[in-house]
């Protein structure tokens, strides 16, 4: 009985700091689309009504300088891996 309680207790105690500090980290949403121009979204002056994206932009960060390659896979790989 003691042999099963000790590992279980260790796992529970180890998970407590992670649960407490999880709220301190920011939420990150990455939206990756193909063939979308800079002004296609409403928050950048586009004609398409995008109320959810406009709300996200009003309450968060908006990036104005991003360059991609002619093919989309290097950009996707760089964003997803950080290289």
PDB file of C-alpha atoms in Angstrom:
ATOM      1  CA  UNK A   1       0.000   0.000   0.000  1.00  0.00           C
ATOM      2  CA  UNK A   2       2.777   2.448   0.898  1.00  0.00           C
ATOM      3  CA  UNK A   3       4.606   1.684  -2.342  1.00  0.00           C
ATOM      4  CA  UNK A   4       1.675   2.863  -4.471  1.00  0.00           C
ATOM      5  CA  UNK A   5       0.855   5.937  -2.409  1.00  0.00           C
ATOM      6  CA  UNK A   6       4.383   7.387  -2.456  1.00  0.00           C
ATOM      7  CA  UNK A   7       4.715   7.601  -6.290  1.00  0.00           C
ATOM      8  CA  UNK A   8       1.155   8.908  -6.577  1.00  0.00           C
ATOM      9  CA  UNK A   9       1.838  11.571  -3.977  1.00  0.00           C
ATOM     10  CA  UNK A  10       5.084  12.541  -5.734  1.00  0.00           C
ATOM     11  CA  UNK A  11       3.259  12.984  -9.050  1.00  0.00           C
ATOM     12  CA  UNK A  12       0.551  15.109  -7.452  1.00  0.00           C
ATOM     13  CA  UNK A  13       3.060  17.332  -5.661  1.00  0.00           C
ATOM     14  CA  UNK A  14       5.148  17.739  -8.822  1.00  0.00           C
ATOM     15  CA  UNK A  15       2.076  18.930 -10.743  1.00  0.00           C
ATOM     16  CA  UNK A  16       1.135  21.683  -8.285  1.00  0.00           C
ATOM     17  CA  UNK A  17       3.760  24.289  -9.376  1.00  0.00           C
ATOM     18  CA  UNK A  18       2.864  23.766 -13.035  1.00  0.00           C
ATOM     19  CA  UNK A  19      -0.821  24.355 -12.350  1.00  0.00           C
ATOM     20  CA  UNK A  20      -0.135  27.500 -10.333  1.00  0.00           C
ATOM     21  CA  UNK A  21       2.215  29.108 -12.863  1.00  0.00           C
ATOM     22  CA  UNK A  22       0.121  28.201 -15.922  1.00  0.00           C
ATOM     23  CA  UNK A  23      -2.037  31.305 -15.495  1.00  0.00           C
ATOM     24  CA  UNK A  24       0.955  33.638 -15.656  1.00  0.00           C
ATOM     25  CA  UNK A  25       1.795  32.805 -19.263  1.00  0.00           C
ATOM     26  CA  UNK A  26       0.141  34.732 -22.127  1.00  0.00           C
ATOM     27  CA  UNK A  27      -2.261  33.150 -24.571  1.00  0.00           C
ATOM     28  CA  UNK A  28      -0.868  32.921 -28.095  1.00  0.00           C
ATOM     29  CA  UNK A  29      -3.004  32.423 -31.199  1.00  0.00           C
ATOM     30  CA  UNK A  30      -1.252  31.918 -34.510  1.00  0.00           C
ATOM     31  CA  UNK A  31      -3.395  32.255 -37.627  1.00  0.00           C
ATOM     32  CA  UNK A  32      -1.718  31.021 -40.792  1.00  0.00           C
ATOM     33  CA  UNK A  33      -3.562  31.356 -44.109  1.00  0.00           C
ATOM     34  CA  UNK A  34      -2.660  31.074 -47.775  1.00  0.00           C
ATOM     35  CA  UNK A  35      -3.250  33.809 -50.362  1.00  0.00           C
ATOM     36  CA  UNK A  36      -4.355  36.458 -47.903  1.00  0.00           C
ATOM     37  CA  UNK A  37      -3.300  40.043 -48.359  1.00  0.00           C
ATOM     38  CA  UNK A  38      -2.433  42.573 -45.686  1.00  0.00           C
ATOM     39  CA  UNK A  39      -5.703  44.488 -46.065  1.00  0.00           C
ATOM     40  CA  UNK A  40      -8.037  41.489 -46.329  1.00  0.00           C
ATOM     41  CA  UNK A  41      -8.815  41.609 -42.599  1.00  0.00           C
ATOM     42  CA  UNK A  42     -11.170  44.265 -41.253  1.00  0.00           C
ATOM     43  CA  UNK A  43      -8.794  45.604 -38.593  1.00  0.00           C
ATOM     44  CA  UNK A  44      -6.327  46.616 -41.328  1.00  0.00           C
ATOM     45  CA  UNK A  45      -8.978  48.380 -43.429  1.00  0.00           C
ATOM     46  CA  UNK A  46     -10.179  45.435 -45.503  1.00  0.00           C
ATOM     47  CA  UNK A  47     -13.573  45.088 -47.153  1.00  0.00           C
ATOM     48  CA  UNK A  48     -14.339  41.703 -45.587  1.00  0.00           C
ATOM     49  CA  UNK A  49     -16.191  41.864 -42.268  1.00  0.00           C
ATOM     50  CA  UNK A  50     -14.144  39.930 -39.705  1.00  0.00           C
ATOM     51  CA  UNK A  51     -15.637  40.794 -36.296  1.00  0.00           C
ATOM     52  CA  UNK A  52     -13.866  38.039 -34.340  1.00  0.00           C
ATOM     53  CA  UNK A  53     -10.458  38.917 -35.761  1.00  0.00           C
ATOM     54  CA  UNK A  54     -11.178  42.610 -35.199  1.00  0.00           C
ATOM     55  CA  UNK A  55     -11.934  41.915 -31.541  1.00  0.00           C
ATOM     56  CA  UNK A  56      -8.731  39.900 -31.164  1.00  0.00           C
ATOM     57  CA  UNK A  57      -6.760  42.727 -32.793  1.00  0.00           C
ATOM     58  CA  UNK A  58      -8.352  45.357 -30.548  1.00  0.00           C
ATOM     59  CA  UNK A  59      -7.433  43.429 -27.393  1.00  0.00           C
ATOM     60  CA  UNK A  60      -4.016  42.146 -28.425  1.00  0.00           C
ATOM     61  CA  UNK A  61      -1.014  42.759 -30.646  1.00  0.00           C
ATOM     62  CA  UNK A  62      -1.121  43.503 -34.356  1.00  0.00           C
ATOM     63  CA  UNK A  63       1.931  42.798 -36.467  1.00  0.00           C
ATOM     64  CA  UNK A  64       2.640  45.017 -39.456  1.00  0.00           C
ATOM     65  CA  UNK A  65       5.990  43.673 -40.690  1.00  0.00           C
ATOM     66  CA  UNK A  66       6.125  40.071 -41.830  1.00  0.00           C
ATOM     67  CA  UNK A  67       7.791  38.710 -44.923  1.00  0.00           C
ATOM     68  CA  UNK A  68       7.333  35.286 -46.418  1.00  0.00           C
ATOM     69  CA  UNK A  69       8.922  33.334 -49.212  1.00  0.00           C
ATOM     70  CA  UNK A  70       7.425  32.538 -52.601  1.00  0.00           C
ATOM     71  CA  UNK A  71       6.573  29.054 -51.389  1.00  0.00           C
ATOM     72  CA  UNK A  72       4.537  28.707 -48.221  1.00  0.00           C
ATOM     73  CA  UNK A  73       6.234  25.661 -46.658  1.00  0.00           C
ATOM     74  CA  UNK A  74       9.423  27.465 -45.520  1.00  0.00           C
ATOM     75  CA  UNK A  75       7.328  30.124 -43.803  1.00  0.00           C
ATOM     76  CA  UNK A  76       5.186  27.522 -42.080  1.00  0.00           C
ATOM     77  CA  UNK A  77       8.230  25.558 -40.972  1.00  0.00           C
ATOM     78  CA  UNK A  78       9.900  28.710 -39.618  1.00  0.00           C
ATOM     79  CA  UNK A  79       6.821  29.767 -37.676  1.00  0.00           C
ATOM     80  CA  UNK A  80       6.099  26.353 -36.232  1.00  0.00           C
ATOM     81  CA  UNK A  81       9.670  25.439 -35.288  1.00  0.00           C
ATOM     82  CA  UNK A  82      11.143  28.866 -34.502  1.00  0.00           C
ATOM     83  CA  UNK A  83      14.042  28.590 -36.966  1.00  0.00           C
TER      84      UNK A  83
END
